[in-house]
Amino acid sequence: MKKTGKCRLCQKEGKLTYEHIPPKNAYNGYPVKTLNLFEMHKDNNVNYMPWEIDKMKGKIKQRGMGGYYLCKECNNLTGSWYAKYFGDFVKALGGIVSEYRDEWPEVGSFTIENVHYLAVFKQIITMFCVLNEHLTEDEQIRKYILERENGSFDWKKYRLFMYFRDGNYSRLCPLSINVSIDNPGNPIFCSEISFFPVGFILYQDLPADQVGKGIEITNLSFYEYDAVGGIQIPPLKYEVNSIFPLDFRSREEIEGAIKKNFQK
């Protein structure tokens, strides 16, 4: 299938290629069922819990999660510069999750060696740029991705966090506004990408009095492209059971909230 449109990185009009989110080498080379919020609330799906996607009617993407977002040149550049090293990083995380599947530690940290810091970071930012078209309307971010050695990331405006994902639910959440009942005057702007075995949250203009969810890895942007080394990651794991960003409630908590709403 050939599609045309504006590339979400270089902003040029032309033929678009299929961009996997996450990359194909990060456990994303298999058919997947996808549903958006509207589709999940159709009549034939409303009787299922959010995590019962296998029972819902949705679209099957044979090539994995993703879409026609990038031109061939940008797809090839980011793939050769960043995606390979990101895939290695994700597979290392997947190995940890598999090893500790039966007994997940509550304290300590995991060590991952041979991490290409900047390449991993830039691949994550690339995914968020593809998911959030407005990001690359910012020339600074566009150049940051399309110039391999560019180290000018606006870490004061954008902060990146990660976590180990618990459950079988994946979600791609574009930038949204999250308002806390306890602090309605300080809305949080964020985008989230979650799949096996990890989730990433990109915060935009996170208020100074707010703490981001997850383990902050914005500091990976401080390294040069050729820098390679180890990284310590605490065993922070969140359950992902719904389509909503920053929703890490357990299945029991979601079921309880649904029952409570029906009783009103």
Tab-separated table of C-alpha atoms in Angstrom:
chain	number	residue	atom	x	y	z
A	1	MET	CA	0.000	0.000	0.000
A	2	LYS	CA	1.337	3.418	-0.968
A	3	LYS	CA	0.253	6.534	0.882
A	4	THR	CA	1.179	10.151	0.508
A	5	GLY	CA	1.173	13.014	2.964
A	6	LYS	CA	3.434	15.115	5.157
A	7	CYS	CA	6.321	13.312	6.844
A	8	ARG	CA	6.059	13.829	10.588
A	9	LEU	CA	9.788	14.430	10.901
A	10	CYS	CA	11.077	16.458	7.946
A	11	GLN	CA	7.599	17.940	7.235
A	12	LYS	CA	7.981	17.347	3.479
A	13	GLU	CA	5.073	16.165	1.334
A	14	GLY	CA	5.490	12.888	-0.534
A	15	LYS	CA	5.198	9.123	-0.309
A	16	LEU	CA	5.062	7.755	3.223
A	17	THR	CA	6.421	4.469	4.546
A	18	TYR	CA	5.202	2.297	7.408
A	19	GLU	CA	6.766	3.312	10.710
A	20	HIS	CA	6.595	0.779	13.536
A	21	ILE	CA	5.895	2.207	17.003
A	22	PRO	CA	7.917	0.810	18.716
A	23	PRO	CA	10.458	-0.373	16.119
A	24	LYS	CA	9.960	-3.819	14.643
A	25	ASN	CA	13.003	-5.183	16.508
A	26	ALA	CA	11.403	-4.250	19.857
A	27	TYR	CA	8.817	-7.060	19.939
A	28	ASN	CA	6.651	-5.314	17.332
A	29	GLY	CA	6.773	-7.521	14.269
A	30	TYR	CA	3.510	-9.395	14.787
A	31	PRO	CA	-0.171	-8.770	14.005
A	32	VAL	CA	-1.890	-6.678	16.660
A	33	LYS	CA	-5.465	-5.607	17.301
A	34	THR	CA	-5.885	-1.859	17.769
A	35	LEU	CA	-8.786	0.183	19.105
A	36	ASN	CA	-9.139	3.874	19.833
A	37	LEU	CA	-11.319	5.338	22.576
A	38	PHE	CA	-14.319	5.719	20.243
A	39	GLU	CA	-14.086	2.106	19.059
A	40	MET	CA	-13.833	0.795	22.624
A	41	HIS	CA	-17.126	2.477	23.483
A	42	LYS	CA	-19.123	1.120	20.560
A	43	ASP	CA	-22.179	-0.936	21.503
A	44	ASN	CA	-20.542	-4.266	20.756
A	45	ASN	CA	-17.536	-3.517	22.990
A	46	VAL	CA	-18.964	-1.774	26.047
A	47	ASN	CA	-19.703	-5.009	27.921
A	48	TYR	CA	-16.033	-5.927	28.140
A	49	MET	CA	-13.371	-4.734	30.547
A	50	PRO	CA	-10.709	-2.478	28.962
A	51	TRP	CA	-8.096	-5.242	28.990
A	52	GLU	CA	-10.359	-7.755	27.228
A	53	ILE	CA	-9.267	-6.568	23.804
A	54	ASP	CA	-9.225	-10.109	22.417
A	55	LYS	CA	-13.027	-10.193	22.797
A	56	MET	CA	-13.607	-6.774	21.215
A	57	LYS	CA	-14.080	-5.923	17.574
A	58	GLY	CA	-11.206	-3.834	16.261
A	59	LYS	CA	-8.703	-3.395	13.452
A	60	ILE	CA	-5.905	-5.898	12.916
A	61	LYS	CA	-2.568	-4.430	11.895
A	62	GLN	CA	-0.684	-7.303	10.318
A	63	ARG	CA	2.685	-5.564	10.482
A	64	GLY	CA	2.523	-4.543	14.145
A	65	MET	CA	1.697	-1.242	15.829
A	66	GLY	CA	2.422	1.794	13.695
A	67	GLY	CA	1.288	3.597	10.574
A	68	TYR	CA	2.266	5.552	7.474
A	69	TYR	CA	3.955	8.501	9.132
A	70	LEU	CA	7.479	8.960	7.724
A	71	CYS	CA	9.066	9.392	4.329
A	72	LYS	CA	11.525	6.727	3.238
A	73	GLU	CA	14.579	8.888	3.943
A	74	CYS	CA	13.589	9.750	7.527
A	75	ASN	CA	12.511	6.170	8.202
A	76	ASN	CA	15.861	4.841	6.982
A	77	LEU	CA	17.895	7.458	8.853
A	78	THR	CA	16.255	6.958	12.232
A	79	GLY	CA	16.236	3.201	11.707
A	80	SER	CA	19.975	2.998	11.056
A	81	TRP	CA	21.003	5.602	13.637
A	82	TYR	CA	18.729	4.835	16.568
A	83	ALA	CA	16.326	1.889	16.216
A	84	LYS	CA	18.924	-0.902	16.313
A	85	TYR	CA	20.336	0.237	19.650
A	86	PHE	CA	16.877	0.884	21.040
A	87	GLY	CA	15.871	-2.672	20.124
A	88	ASP	CA	18.889	-4.048	22.001
A	89	PHE	CA	17.912	-1.976	25.038
A	90	VAL	CA	14.301	-3.174	24.992
A	91	LYS	CA	15.344	-6.813	24.577
A	92	ALA	CA	17.580	-6.461	27.625
A	93	LEU	CA	14.578	-5.137	29.572
A	94	GLY	CA	12.492	-8.013	28.248
A	95	GLY	CA	15.098	-10.477	29.484
A	96	ILE	CA	14.882	-8.973	32.968
A	97	VAL	CA	11.089	-9.193	33.010
A	98	SER	CA	11.202	-12.830	31.904
A	99	GLU	CA	13.860	-13.756	34.452
A	100	TYR	CA	11.937	-12.250	37.373
A	101	ARG	CA	8.444	-13.090	36.136
A	102	ASP	CA	7.592	-15.254	39.148
A	103	GLU	CA	9.064	-12.974	41.810
A	104	TRP	CA	9.549	-9.325	40.987
A	105	PRO	CA	11.969	-7.548	43.380
A	106	GLU	CA	10.741	-4.539	45.334
A	107	VAL	CA	14.146	-2.931	45.980
A	108	GLY	CA	17.564	-2.692	44.380
A	109	SER	CA	18.237	-2.079	40.700
A	110	PHE	CA	18.973	-3.867	37.445
A	111	THR	CA	22.141	-3.230	35.444
A	112	ILE	CA	22.046	-3.086	31.659
A	113	GLU	CA	25.382	-2.891	29.859
A	114	ASN	CA	26.345	-1.616	26.401
A	115	VAL	CA	23.616	0.996	26.231
A	116	HIS	CA	24.030	3.538	23.432
A	117	TYR	CA	22.657	6.358	25.544
A	118	LEU	CA	21.862	9.037	22.995
A	119	ALA	CA	20.687	6.643	20.280
A	120	VAL	CA	18.210	5.048	22.699
A	121	PHE	CA	16.997	8.451	23.866
A	122	LYS	CA	16.591	9.797	20.341
A	123	GLN	CA	14.629	6.739	19.221
A	124	ILE	CA	12.196	7.272	22.089
A	125	ILE	CA	11.825	10.949	21.173
A	126	THR	CA	11.369	9.932	17.523
A	127	MET	CA	8.437	7.717	18.537
A	128	PHE	CA	6.843	10.589	20.432
A	129	CYS	CA	7.373	12.902	17.452
A	130	VAL	CA	5.615	10.416	15.180
A	131	LEU	CA	2.766	10.082	17.674
A	132	ASN	CA	2.536	13.847	18.252
A	133	GLU	CA	2.796	15.640	14.931
A	134	HIS	CA	3.035	19.075	16.549
A	135	LEU	CA	6.417	18.279	18.152
A	136	THR	CA	8.375	18.468	14.903
A	137	GLU	CA	6.725	21.741	14.006
A	138	ASP	CA	9.353	22.920	16.507
A	139	GLU	CA	12.491	23.306	14.381
A	140	GLN	CA	14.770	22.611	17.347
A	141	ILE	CA	13.256	19.157	17.917
A	142	ARG	CA	13.197	18.425	14.187
A	143	LYS	CA	16.914	19.160	13.896
A	144	TYR	CA	17.622	17.235	17.087
A	145	ILE	CA	16.263	14.051	15.518
A	146	LEU	CA	17.466	14.525	11.950
A	147	GLU	CA	21.028	15.541	12.892
A	148	ARG	CA	22.665	12.508	14.467
A	149	GLU	CA	25.253	14.381	16.540
A	150	ASN	CA	22.891	17.176	17.620
A	151	GLY	CA	22.797	17.366	21.430
A	152	SER	CA	20.528	20.383	21.836
A	153	PHE	CA	17.541	18.854	23.583
A	154	ASP	CA	15.278	21.215	25.511
A	155	TRP	CA	15.316	19.233	28.758
A	156	LYS	CA	13.680	22.073	30.662
A	157	LYS	CA	10.570	21.895	28.498
A	158	TYR	CA	10.470	18.131	27.887
A	159	ARG	CA	11.253	15.420	30.456
A	160	LEU	CA	11.293	11.701	29.773
A	161	PHE	CA	10.385	8.920	32.226
A	162	MET	CA	10.190	5.128	31.944
A	163	TYR	CA	8.792	2.159	33.863
A	164	PHE	CA	8.545	-1.614	33.580
A	165	ARG	CA	5.119	-2.506	32.234
A	166	ASP	CA	2.995	-5.106	33.997
A	167	GLY	CA	0.200	-6.783	32.053
A	168	ASN	CA	-0.627	-7.473	28.408
A	169	TYR	CA	-2.062	-4.072	27.515
A	170	SER	CA	-0.232	-1.706	25.147
A	171	ARG	CA	-1.183	1.923	24.550
A	172	LEU	CA	-0.080	4.820	22.369
A	173	CYS	CA	-1.367	8.054	23.890
A	174	PRO	CA	-0.827	11.387	22.104
A	175	LEU	CA	-0.304	14.537	24.139
A	176	SER	CA	-3.195	15.023	26.536
A	177	ILE	CA	-4.125	17.137	29.538
A	178	ASN	CA	-4.367	15.297	32.838
A	179	VAL	CA	-6.033	17.124	35.712
A	180	SER	CA	-5.856	15.852	39.274
A	181	ILE	CA	-8.884	16.272	41.528
A	182	ASP	CA	-6.483	17.103	44.350
A	183	ASN	CA	-4.622	19.749	42.326
A	184	PRO	CA	-6.909	21.040	39.529
A	185	GLY	CA	-4.948	24.258	39.126
A	186	ASN	CA	-1.870	22.466	37.781
A	187	PRO	CA	-2.788	20.351	34.734
A	188	ILE	CA	-0.159	17.940	33.456
A	189	PHE	CA	0.612	17.689	29.741
A	190	CYS	CA	2.022	14.336	28.734
A	191	SER	CA	2.159	11.632	26.077
A	192	GLU	CA	2.658	7.940	26.808
A	193	ILE	CA	3.894	4.918	24.871
A	194	SER	CA	3.573	1.534	26.572
A	195	PHE	CA	4.287	-1.958	25.243
A	196	PHE	CA	6.074	-5.111	26.426
A	197	PRO	CA	8.198	-4.783	28.521
A	198	VAL	CA	8.387	-1.038	29.113
A	199	GLY	CA	6.488	2.232	29.115
A	200	PHE	CA	7.686	5.775	28.409
A	201	ILE	CA	6.102	9.073	29.434
A	202	LEU	CA	7.067	12.388	27.865
A	203	TYR	CA	6.064	15.379	29.974
A	204	GLN	CA	5.783	18.849	28.508
A	205	ASP	CA	6.271	21.787	30.892
A	206	LEU	CA	5.916	19.615	33.994
A	207	PRO	CA	5.042	21.991	36.887
A	208	ALA	CA	7.831	22.477	39.411
A	209	ASP	CA	5.642	21.183	42.243
A	210	GLN	CA	4.721	17.986	40.361
A	211	VAL	CA	6.711	14.738	40.311
A	212	GLY	CA	6.677	12.731	37.101
A	213	LYS	CA	5.535	9.110	37.144
A	214	GLY	CA	8.296	6.587	36.583
A	215	ILE	CA	12.085	6.688	36.447
A	216	GLU	CA	13.462	9.838	34.856
A	217	ILE	CA	15.893	9.188	31.992
A	218	THR	CA	16.115	12.696	30.537
A	219	ASN	CA	19.811	12.632	31.427
A	220	LEU	CA	20.447	10.207	28.552
A	221	SER	CA	20.178	13.257	26.305
A	222	PHE	CA	23.356	14.678	27.845
A	223	TYR	CA	25.642	12.078	26.225
A	224	GLU	CA	27.373	12.198	22.858
A	225	TYR	CA	26.185	9.845	20.143
A	226	ASP	CA	29.155	7.451	20.427
A	227	ALA	CA	28.948	7.141	24.219
A	228	VAL	CA	28.214	3.583	25.361
A	229	GLY	CA	28.000	2.210	28.892
A	230	GLY	CA	25.909	0.754	31.665
A	231	ILE	CA	22.707	2.005	33.233
A	232	GLN	CA	21.094	1.246	36.592
A	233	ILE	CA	17.302	0.895	36.529
A	234	PRO	CA	15.182	0.510	39.682
A	235	PRO	CA	12.514	-2.240	39.557
A	236	LEU	CA	9.605	0.186	39.227
A	237	LYS	CA	6.678	-1.597	37.605
A	238	TYR	CA	3.205	-0.229	36.783
A	239	GLU	CA	0.091	-2.075	35.720
A	240	VAL	CA	-1.354	-0.939	32.399
A	241	ASN	CA	-4.991	-1.959	32.037
A	242	SER	CA	-6.689	0.907	30.201
A	243	ILE	CA	-6.366	3.216	27.240
A	244	PHE	CA	-5.866	6.341	29.378
A	245	PRO	CA	-2.416	7.881	29.969
A	246	LEU	CA	-1.062	7.815	33.535
A	247	ASP	CA	-3.743	5.300	34.526
A	248	PHE	CA	-1.914	2.590	36.463
A	249	ARG	CA	-4.826	1.183	38.412
A	250	SER	CA	-5.062	-2.539	38.968
A	251	ARG	CA	-7.859	-4.530	37.338
A	252	GLU	CA	-9.533	-4.793	40.737
A	253	GLU	CA	-9.433	-1.011	41.176
A	254	ILE	CA	-10.951	-0.433	37.733
A	255	GLU	CA	-13.676	-3.006	38.318
A	256	GLY	CA	-14.436	-1.389	41.679
A	257	ALA	CA	-14.689	2.077	40.109
A	258	ILE	CA	-17.054	0.775	37.392
A	259	LYS	CA	-19.305	-0.893	39.954
A	260	LYS	CA	-19.328	2.266	42.072
A	261	ASN	CA	-20.393	4.386	39.096
A	262	PHE	CA	-23.236	2.004	38.256
A	263	GLN	CA	-24.520	2.233	41.815
A	264	LYS	CA	-24.906	6.019	41.638
